[in-house]
CSV table of C-alpha atoms in Angstrom, one decimal:
chain,number,residue,atom,x,y,z
A,1,MET,CA,-7.5,-17.0,5.4
A,2,THR,CA,-7.5,-16.9,9.5
A,3,LYS,CA,-8.1,-13.9,11.2
A,4,ILE,CA,-4.1,-13.7,12.0
A,5,ASN,CA,-3.4,-14.1,8.5
A,6,LYS,CA,-6.0,-11.2,7.7
A,7,LEU,CA,-4.6,-9.0,10.3
A,8,ASP,CA,-0.7,-10.0,8.7
A,9,ARG,CA,-1.7,-9.3,5.7
A,10,LEU,CA,-3.1,-6.1,6.0
A,11,LEU,CA,0.0,-4.5,8.5
A,12,LYS,CA,2.9,-5.9,6.3
A,13,THR,CA,1.7,-4.1,3.2
A,14,GLY,CA,2.4,-0.5,5.0
A,15,GLN,CA,-0.8,1.0,3.3
A,16,LYS,CA,-3.2,3.3,5.8
A,17,LEU,CA,-6.3,3.5,3.6
A,18,TYR,CA,-7.9,0.7,1.9
A,19,HIS,CA,-11.1,0.2,0.0
A,20,THR,CA,-13.3,-2.3,0.2
A,21,GLN,CA,-12.0,-4.0,-3.4
A,22,ASP,CA,-8.3,-3.6,-1.9
A,23,LEU,CA,-9.4,-5.8,1.1
A,24,ALA,CA,-11.2,-8.4,-1.3
A,25,LEU,CA,-7.9,-8.8,-2.8
A,26,LEU,CA,-5.4,-8.6,-0.4
A,27,TRP,CA,-7.4,-11.3,1.5
A,28,GLN,CA,-8.4,-13.0,-1.9
A,29,ILE,CA,-12.3,-13.0,-0.5
A,30,ALA,CA,-14.8,-13.4,-3.5
A,31,ASN,CA,-17.5,-13.3,-1.8
A,32,ARG,CA,-19.1,-10.0,-0.9
A,33,ASN,CA,-21.1,-11.3,2.4
A,34,THR,CA,-18.1,-12.9,4.0
A,35,LEU,CA,-15.7,-9.6,3.1
A,36,TYR,CA,-18.4,-7.5,5.0
A,37,THR,CA,-18.6,-9.8,7.6
A,38,ALA,CA,-14.6,-9.8,8.0
A,39,ILE,CA,-14.3,-5.8,7.6
A,40,LYS,CA,-17.6,-5.5,10.1
A,41,ARG,CA,-15.6,-7.5,12.8
A,42,LEU,CA,-12.2,-5.2,12.3
A,43,VAL,CA,-14.2,-2.2,12.5
A,44,LYS,CA,-15.7,-3.3,15.6
A,45,LYS,CA,-12.2,-4.5,17.0
A,46,GLN,CA,-11.3,-1.3,16.5
A,47,ILE,CA,-8.6,-2.6,14.1
A,48,LEU,CA,-9.8,-0.8,11.0
A,49,VAL,CA,-11.6,2.5,11.1
A,50,SER,CA,-14.6,3.4,8.9
A,51,VAL,CA,-13.4,6.4,7.3
A,52,ARG,CA,-16.5,6.6,5.0
A,53,LYS,CA,-18.7,4.1,3.1
A,54,GLY,CA,-16.3,1.6,1.1
A,55,LEU,CA,-12.7,3.7,2.8
A,56,TYR,CA,-11.3,2.0,6.0
A,57,SER,CA,-7.9,3.1,7.7
A,58,VAL,CA,-5.3,1.2,9.9
A,59,LEU,CA,-4.9,4.3,11.3
A,60,PRO,CA,-7.3,7.0,13.7
A,61,LEU,CA,-8.4,9.7,11.2
A,62,ASP,CA,-6.6,12.5,13.1
A,63,GLN,CA,-3.3,10.6,12.4
A,64,LEU,CA,-3.8,10.4,8.8
A,65,ASP,CA,-2.2,12.6,6.1
A,66,PRO,CA,-5.0,15.2,5.0
A,67,TYR,CA,-3.5,14.4,1.4
A,68,ARG,CA,-3.3,11.2,1.4
A,69,LEU,CA,-7.0,10.6,2.4
A,70,GLY,CA,-8.2,13.6,0.3
A,71,ALA,CA,-6.4,11.5,-3.0
A,72,ALA,CA,-8.1,8.1,-1.8
A,73,LEU,CA,-11.4,9.7,-0.8
A,74,ILE,CA,-13.4,9.7,-4.3
A,75,HIS,CA,-11.5,6.3,-5.7
A,76,ARG,CA,-10.6,7.9,-8.9
A,77,TYR,CA,-7.6,9.7,-10.8
A,78,SER,CA,-7.2,12.9,-8.8
A,79,TYR,CA,-4.4,15.7,-7.7
A,80,VAL,CA,-4.0,18.3,-5.6
A,81,SER,CA,-4.2,21.8,-7.1
A,82,GLY,CA,-5.9,25.3,-7.3
A,83,GLU,CA,-5.8,27.2,-4.1
A,84,THR,CA,-4.3,24.5,-1.5
A,85,VAL,CA,-1.1,24.8,-4.0
A,86,LEU,CA,-1.4,28.7,-4.3
A,87,ALA,CA,-1.2,29.3,-0.7
A,88,GLN,CA,1.4,27.1,-0.4
A,89,ALA,CA,3.4,28.9,-2.6
A,90,GLY,CA,2.5,32.2,-1.2
A,91,ILE,CA,0.8,33.1,-4.8
A,92,ILE,CA,-2.1,33.9,-2.9
A,93,SER,CA,-2.4,35.1,1.2
A,94,GLN,CA,-5.7,33.8,2.0
A,95,LYS,CA,-6.1,31.1,4.8
A,96,VAL,CA,-7.5,27.7,2.3
A,97,TYR,CA,-9.5,25.4,4.8
A,98,PRO,CA,-10.4,22.9,1.7
A,99,ILE,CA,-7.7,20.9,0.4
A,100,THR,CA,-8.2,21.1,-3.4
A,101,PHE,CA,-8.4,18.7,-5.9
A,102,VAL,CA,-8.8,18.3,-9.5
A,103,SER,CA,-10.5,15.2,-10.6
A,104,SER,CA,-13.2,14.1,-13.2
A,105,VAL,CA,-15.9,14.2,-10.8
A,106,PRO,CA,-17.1,17.2,-8.7
A,107,ALA,CA,-17.6,16.9,-4.9
A,108,LYS,CA,-17.3,18.5,-1.2
A,109,ILE,CA,-16.7,16.3,1.2
A,110,LYS,CA,-16.2,16.9,5.1
A,111,ILE,CA,-14.1,14.1,7.2
A,112,ASN,CA,-12.9,15.2,10.8
A,113,ASP,CA,-13.7,18.7,10.6
A,114,GLN,CA,-11.5,18.7,7.3
A,115,VAL,CA,-13.1,19.6,3.6
A,116,PHE,CA,-12.0,18.6,0.6
A,117,LEU,CA,-12.9,20.1,-2.6
A,118,PHE,CA,-13.1,18.0,-6.0
A,119,ARG,CA,-13.3,20.2,-8.7
A,120,LYS,CA,-14.3,18.3,-12.3
A,121,LEU,CA,-11.7,19.0,-15.3
A,122,LYS,CA,-12.5,17.6,-18.6
A,123,GLU,CA,-11.0,14.1,-19.1
A,124,LYS,CA,-8.6,15.4,-22.0
A,125,TYR,CA,-6.9,17.8,-19.8
A,126,LEU,CA,-7.0,16.0,-16.6
A,127,ILE,CA,-4.7,13.2,-17.7
A,128,ASN,CA,-2.0,15.7,-19.0
A,129,PRO,CA,0.6,15.4,-17.2
A,130,THR,CA,2.2,18.4,-17.5
A,131,GLY,CA,3.2,20.3,-14.5
A,132,ILE,CA,2.2,17.4,-12.0
A,133,SER,CA,4.4,15.5,-9.7
A,134,LEU,CA,4.6,13.1,-6.9
A,135,VAL,CA,5.0,14.5,-3.8
A,136,LYS,CA,4.8,12.4,-0.7
A,137,GLY,CA,2.8,10.0,-2.8
A,138,VAL,CA,0.1,12.4,-3.7
A,139,LEU,CA,-0.1,13.4,-7.3
A,140,THR,CA,0.3,17.6,-6.7
A,141,ALA,CA,0.6,20.5,-9.4
A,142,GLY,CA,3.3,23.0,-9.4
A,143,PRO,CA,2.2,26.5,-8.9
A,144,GLU,CA,2.4,27.1,-12.5
A,145,ARG,CA,0.0,24.1,-13.2
A,146,ALA,CA,-2.3,25.0,-10.4
A,147,VAL,CA,-2.3,28.8,-11.7
A,148,ALA,CA,-3.4,27.3,-15.1
A,149,ASP,CA,-5.8,25.2,-13.8
A,150,THR,CA,-7.2,27.9,-11.5
A,151,LEU,CA,-7.8,30.5,-14.5
A,152,TYR,CA,-9.4,27.7,-16.3
A,153,PHE,CA,-11.8,27.3,-13.9
A,154,ASN,CA,-11.8,31.4,-13.0
A,155,PRO,CA,-10.6,33.3,-15.6
A,156,ARG,CA,-10.7,36.6,-13.7
A,157,TYR,CA,-9.2,35.1,-10.5
A,158,TYR,CA,-7.3,37.5,-8.3
A,159,PHE,CA,-3.6,36.2,-7.2
A,160,ASP,CA,-2.4,38.2,-4.3
A,161,ASN,CA,1.2,38.3,-5.4
A,162,PRO,CA,1.1,38.0,-9.2
A,163,ALA,CA,5.2,38.3,-8.8
A,164,LEU,CA,5.9,35.1,-7.8
A,165,ILE,CA,4.1,33.5,-11.0
A,166,ASP,CA,6.4,32.4,-14.3
A,167,GLN,CA,3.7,33.9,-16.6
A,168,ARG,CA,5.6,32.5,-19.3
A,169,LYS,CA,5.5,28.5,-17.7
A,170,VAL,CA,1.9,29.4,-17.0
A,171,LYS,CA,1.3,29.7,-21.2
A,172,GLN,CA,3.0,27.2,-21.8
A,173,ILE,CA,1.3,25.2,-19.8
A,174,GLN,CA,-1.9,26.1,-21.2
A,175,ARG,CA,-0.5,25.4,-24.8
A,176,GLN,CA,0.2,21.9,-23.9
A,177,ILE,CA,-2.9,20.9,-21.8
A,178,GLY,CA,-5.0,22.7,-24.4
A,179,TYR,CA,-6.8,25.2,-22.3
């Protein structure tokens, strides 16, 4: 595949973030050395930006949606939850700096002054879609699911504005998930 075809395919997909394997499939390159050489050349020409090992962007890091970036970082199923959703809903009043995700692996990753916190949830709870929806291309817990997740991780968590919590929905979600 020629350089122009690679660029053409890359830009036509509309995606902003690519894992190494995504690029291999997109460009139909089976040989790892050929793939890494092609990626290295595009990074050197500043067509691709290396986000972290195995993850590349066609945009500068400061122009990426931080939620989409966080979802792509660990290359596993994850969704935004916890303090991030609670702060957006006004249930907690503290400023939340890390974007909190729930996934199958725990991690704390810092990219370009943005911290991403991944909390590990058991697989049987993680795959239950109750209270999770797609928001701007990123799986995100609703406020009640975020409360249920937070209470799973910390049963004594203090909520600044408990009047905004629909306790009936939280209990229903907890029953459906099995917390």
